[in-house]
Amino acid sequence: MLRSVAAPAVVTIAFALCTGCQKGVRTYNDDQGFPKKLSAWHLFRGKPSRLNPNTGVIPYDLITPLFSDYATKRRFVWMPPGTSAQYREDDGFEFPVGTILVKAFSYPDHGRETLIETRLLVRTRNGWFGLPYVWNADETEAELEMAADPVRVTYRHPSGRILTFDYQIPNANQCKGCHEKAKTTVPIGPKARNLNRDFAYASGPKNQLAYWTEAGYLRGAPDAVHAPRVVAWNDPSAPLEERARAYLDVNCAHCHNAQGPANNSGLYLSYTETDPMRLGFHKVPVSAGNASGGLLFDLVAGHPEESILIHRMESTAPKILMPELGRSLVHQEGVQLIRDWLRSRS
């Protein structure tokens, strides 16, 4: 795998807990900066690249994840002792100050996963901050790079195709481009509907909402059977309508909602949206301009080839591609899903 790494920024932080020989996770202190090295957070034990979670660091997964150029993603959450998130049914949980959400990006390479970056989303008293840590070639450390260079990646698609591209690591300010809601930064993935599934924990499989509750990380959650749940976008046994809506929800709705960065578009793609016009059907775009590809409507039932959304999903050109951030490639399988969905609505 080819890769290039830029020089890191230098910042500092204060220590928190230390239990025996294993240091506890560092609690962020607003009077200090963020650590230069990922290892300084003490989120993982042992060899850094194994991502073996420290005490209190809980792995989790999403039923339908955001597409990120076919990267493999591993997710973790940590909260300060004695704190927990408040359950919210639709808009994501209310996390306590000090929460750290972790997402590690990697690609398969000769039978193993090669780490590219690990992003932290840290809840401070002043809101959430996104921190991109870029791994060195030996995978002995990841360093904070607030404006990292692209990383050259060669990836073998399951179909056998070889894809070589520049993997874009968002800078700290670009994180807000996806994570902004009502002019504040918020997490995207950890919503009840996207966590309501079993996860293979070290202690055995268990529903994630139940596990978080038992661990003291979540309060107010109902039994899993009464909580909302999306389907996996790539589950062929699930209804096509639900698969497509789940895909649009996680890939598009973080911007395309009434409080998101694209709220002035009038195109709202949340899983809970029920108005066909707001979903884009036979809706004239507000200001797509040249990005419309000469097409008239955001979505056309029965005619994906006439839908602006498909045109933008199939593009990699700046100012045309959607989503605007987080990908350099076209997600062929995702595009096909939305095409099939539109055809089914004729």
Tab-separated table of C-alpha atoms in Angstrom, residues 142-296:
chain	number	residue	atom	x	y	z
A	142	ALA	CA	-0.547	8.157	15.077
A	143	GLU	CA	0.094	11.891	15.328
A	144	LEU	CA	-2.312	14.800	15.303
A	145	GLU	CA	-2.343	16.575	11.941
A	146	MET	CA	-4.814	19.435	11.834
A	147	ALA	CA	-4.325	19.778	8.057
A	148	ALA	CA	-2.998	16.438	6.825
A	149	ASP	CA	-1.832	15.662	3.307
A	150	PRO	CA	-3.766	13.077	1.280
A	151	VAL	CA	-2.615	9.475	1.602
A	152	ARG	CA	-2.096	7.408	-1.550
A	153	VAL	CA	-3.991	4.139	-1.204
A	154	THR	CA	-4.207	1.037	-3.383
A	155	TYR	CA	-7.276	-1.062	-2.623
A	156	ARG	CA	-8.511	-4.334	-4.076
A	157	HIS	CA	-12.288	-4.203	-4.401
A	158	PRO	CA	-14.152	-7.483	-3.653
A	159	SER	CA	-14.887	-7.660	-7.391
A	160	GLY	CA	-11.147	-7.893	-8.060
A	161	ARG	CA	-10.779	-4.342	-9.372
A	162	ILE	CA	-7.670	-2.474	-8.200
A	163	LEU	CA	-8.422	1.084	-7.101
A	164	THR	CA	-5.578	3.559	-6.567
A	165	PHE	CA	-6.604	6.948	-5.238
A	166	ASP	CA	-5.773	9.787	-2.859
A	167	TYR	CA	-7.485	9.194	0.457
A	168	GLN	CA	-8.506	12.585	1.825
A	169	ILE	CA	-8.074	13.179	5.561
A	170	PRO	CA	-10.366	16.047	6.586
A	171	ASN	CA	-8.801	18.881	8.511
A	172	ALA	CA	-10.235	19.964	11.844
A	173	ASN	CA	-12.426	22.656	10.270
A	174	GLN	CA	-13.787	20.309	7.601
A	175	CYS	CA	-15.107	18.024	10.334
A	176	LYS	CA	-17.759	20.667	10.924
A	177	GLY	CA	-18.889	20.322	7.314
A	178	CYS	CA	-20.533	16.981	8.140
A	179	HIS	CA	-20.985	17.239	11.895
A	180	GLU	CA	-22.767	20.591	12.023
A	181	LYS	CA	-26.333	20.886	13.267
A	182	ALA	CA	-27.994	24.159	14.270
A	183	LYS	CA	-24.523	25.744	13.949
A	184	THR	CA	-22.959	23.389	16.510
A	185	THR	CA	-20.833	20.271	16.006
A	186	VAL	CA	-22.534	16.959	16.859
A	187	PRO	CA	-21.858	13.235	16.357
A	188	ILE	CA	-23.502	11.601	13.319
A	189	GLY	CA	-23.497	7.846	13.771
A	190	PRO	CA	-24.476	7.050	17.386
A	191	LYS	CA	-28.256	7.212	17.063
A	192	ALA	CA	-30.626	4.679	18.581
A	193	ARG	CA	-31.836	3.496	15.179
A	194	ASN	CA	-28.296	2.799	13.969
A	195	LEU	CA	-27.053	1.123	17.179
A	196	ASN	CA	-30.017	-1.164	17.788
A	197	ARG	CA	-28.292	-4.421	16.886
A	198	ASP	CA	-26.124	-7.107	18.506
A	199	PHE	CA	-22.360	-6.613	18.713
A	200	ALA	CA	-19.789	-9.378	19.266
A	201	TYR	CA	-18.253	-8.181	22.545
A	202	ALA	CA	-15.441	-10.097	24.229
A	203	SER	CA	-18.034	-11.359	26.721
A	204	GLY	CA	-20.366	-12.524	23.939
A	205	PRO	CA	-22.968	-10.984	21.616
A	206	LYS	CA	-25.367	-8.441	23.080
A	207	ASN	CA	-27.589	-5.633	21.850
A	208	GLN	CA	-25.580	-2.409	21.866
A	209	LEU	CA	-28.275	-0.269	23.503
A	210	ALA	CA	-28.608	-2.828	26.298
A	211	TYR	CA	-24.820	-3.134	26.668
A	212	TRP	CA	-24.309	0.629	26.906
A	213	THR	CA	-27.100	0.798	29.497
A	214	GLU	CA	-25.602	-1.995	31.627
A	215	ALA	CA	-22.152	-0.393	31.364
A	216	GLY	CA	-23.572	2.877	32.691
A	217	TYR	CA	-22.957	4.701	29.413
A	218	LEU	CA	-26.628	5.214	28.500
A	219	ARG	CA	-29.687	6.158	30.512
A	220	GLY	CA	-33.332	6.334	29.514
A	221	ALA	CA	-33.176	3.751	26.707
A	222	PRO	CA	-36.171	1.436	26.222
A	223	ASP	CA	-35.868	-2.277	25.543
A	224	ALA	CA	-34.344	-2.890	22.120
A	225	VAL	CA	-37.635	-4.217	20.757
A	226	HIS	CA	-39.253	-0.819	21.437
A	227	ALA	CA	-36.372	1.295	20.125
A	228	PRO	CA	-36.170	2.440	16.476
A	229	ARG	CA	-34.002	0.454	14.110
A	230	VAL	CA	-32.854	0.851	10.518
A	231	VAL	CA	-31.938	-2.034	8.251
A	232	ALA	CA	-28.504	-2.663	6.786
A	233	TRP	CA	-28.279	-0.967	3.394
A	234	ASN	CA	-26.682	-4.071	1.838
A	235	ASP	CA	-29.018	-6.688	3.329
A	236	PRO	CA	-30.789	-8.232	0.307
A	237	SER	CA	-33.454	-9.751	2.569
A	238	ALA	CA	-34.576	-6.318	3.813
A	239	PRO	CA	-37.160	-4.190	1.961
A	240	LEU	CA	-35.603	-2.060	-0.777
A	241	GLU	CA	-37.366	1.084	0.449
A	242	GLU	CA	-35.926	0.732	3.949
A	243	ARG	CA	-32.433	-0.056	2.650
A	244	ALA	CA	-32.378	3.046	0.445
A	245	ARG	CA	-33.737	5.297	3.180
A	246	ALA	CA	-31.176	3.996	5.677
A	247	TYR	CA	-28.392	4.664	3.161
A	248	LEU	CA	-29.545	8.240	2.483
A	249	ASP	CA	-30.030	8.829	6.196
A	250	VAL	CA	-26.426	8.138	7.155
A	251	ASN	CA	-24.715	9.366	3.970
A	252	CYS	CA	-26.743	12.504	3.253
A	253	ALA	CA	-29.087	13.521	6.059
A	254	HIS	CA	-26.371	14.883	8.366
A	255	CYS	CA	-26.349	17.885	5.984
A	256	HIS	CA	-29.760	17.517	4.366
A	257	ASN	CA	-32.036	18.156	7.322
A	258	ALA	CA	-33.902	21.186	8.622
A	259	GLN	CA	-31.027	22.159	10.952
A	260	GLY	CA	-28.072	20.997	8.863
A	261	PRO	CA	-25.635	22.873	6.604
A	262	ALA	CA	-27.849	22.136	3.563
A	263	ASN	CA	-31.106	23.204	5.219
A	264	ASN	CA	-31.655	25.959	2.638
A	265	SER	CA	-31.831	23.318	-0.122
A	266	GLY	CA	-35.243	22.137	1.037
A	267	LEU	CA	-34.015	18.573	0.401
A	268	TYR	CA	-34.323	16.582	3.637
A	269	LEU	CA	-33.131	12.982	3.506
A	270	SER	CA	-33.569	11.798	7.084
A	271	TYR	CA	-34.921	8.290	7.669
A	272	THR	CA	-37.903	9.835	9.449
A	273	GLU	CA	-38.874	12.252	6.640
A	274	THR	CA	-42.282	11.422	5.125
A	275	ASP	CA	-42.973	14.334	2.763
A	276	PRO	CA	-42.197	13.197	-0.835
A	277	MET	CA	-41.411	16.774	-1.896
A	278	ARG	CA	-38.884	17.235	0.922
A	279	LEU	CA	-37.371	13.904	-0.057
A	280	GLY	CA	-36.771	15.441	-3.481
A	281	PHE	CA	-39.398	13.778	-5.650
A	282	HIS	CA	-40.121	16.076	-8.595
A	283	LYS	CA	-38.593	18.907	-6.556
A	284	VAL	CA	-36.742	21.657	-8.425
A	285	PRO	CA	-33.350	22.313	-6.744
A	286	VAL	CA	-32.865	25.659	-5.035
A	287	SER	CA	-29.353	26.424	-6.277
A	288	ALA	CA	-27.666	23.392	-7.867
A	289	GLY	CA	-26.454	25.419	-10.860
A	290	ASN	CA	-24.003	23.495	-13.028
A	291	ALA	CA	-24.059	20.670	-10.480
A	292	SER	CA	-27.522	19.710	-11.743
A	293	GLY	CA	-26.044	18.267	-14.939
A	294	GLY	CA	-28.854	19.919	-16.871
A	295	LEU	CA	-31.468	17.845	-15.032
A	296	LEU	CA	-34.664	19.376	-13.641
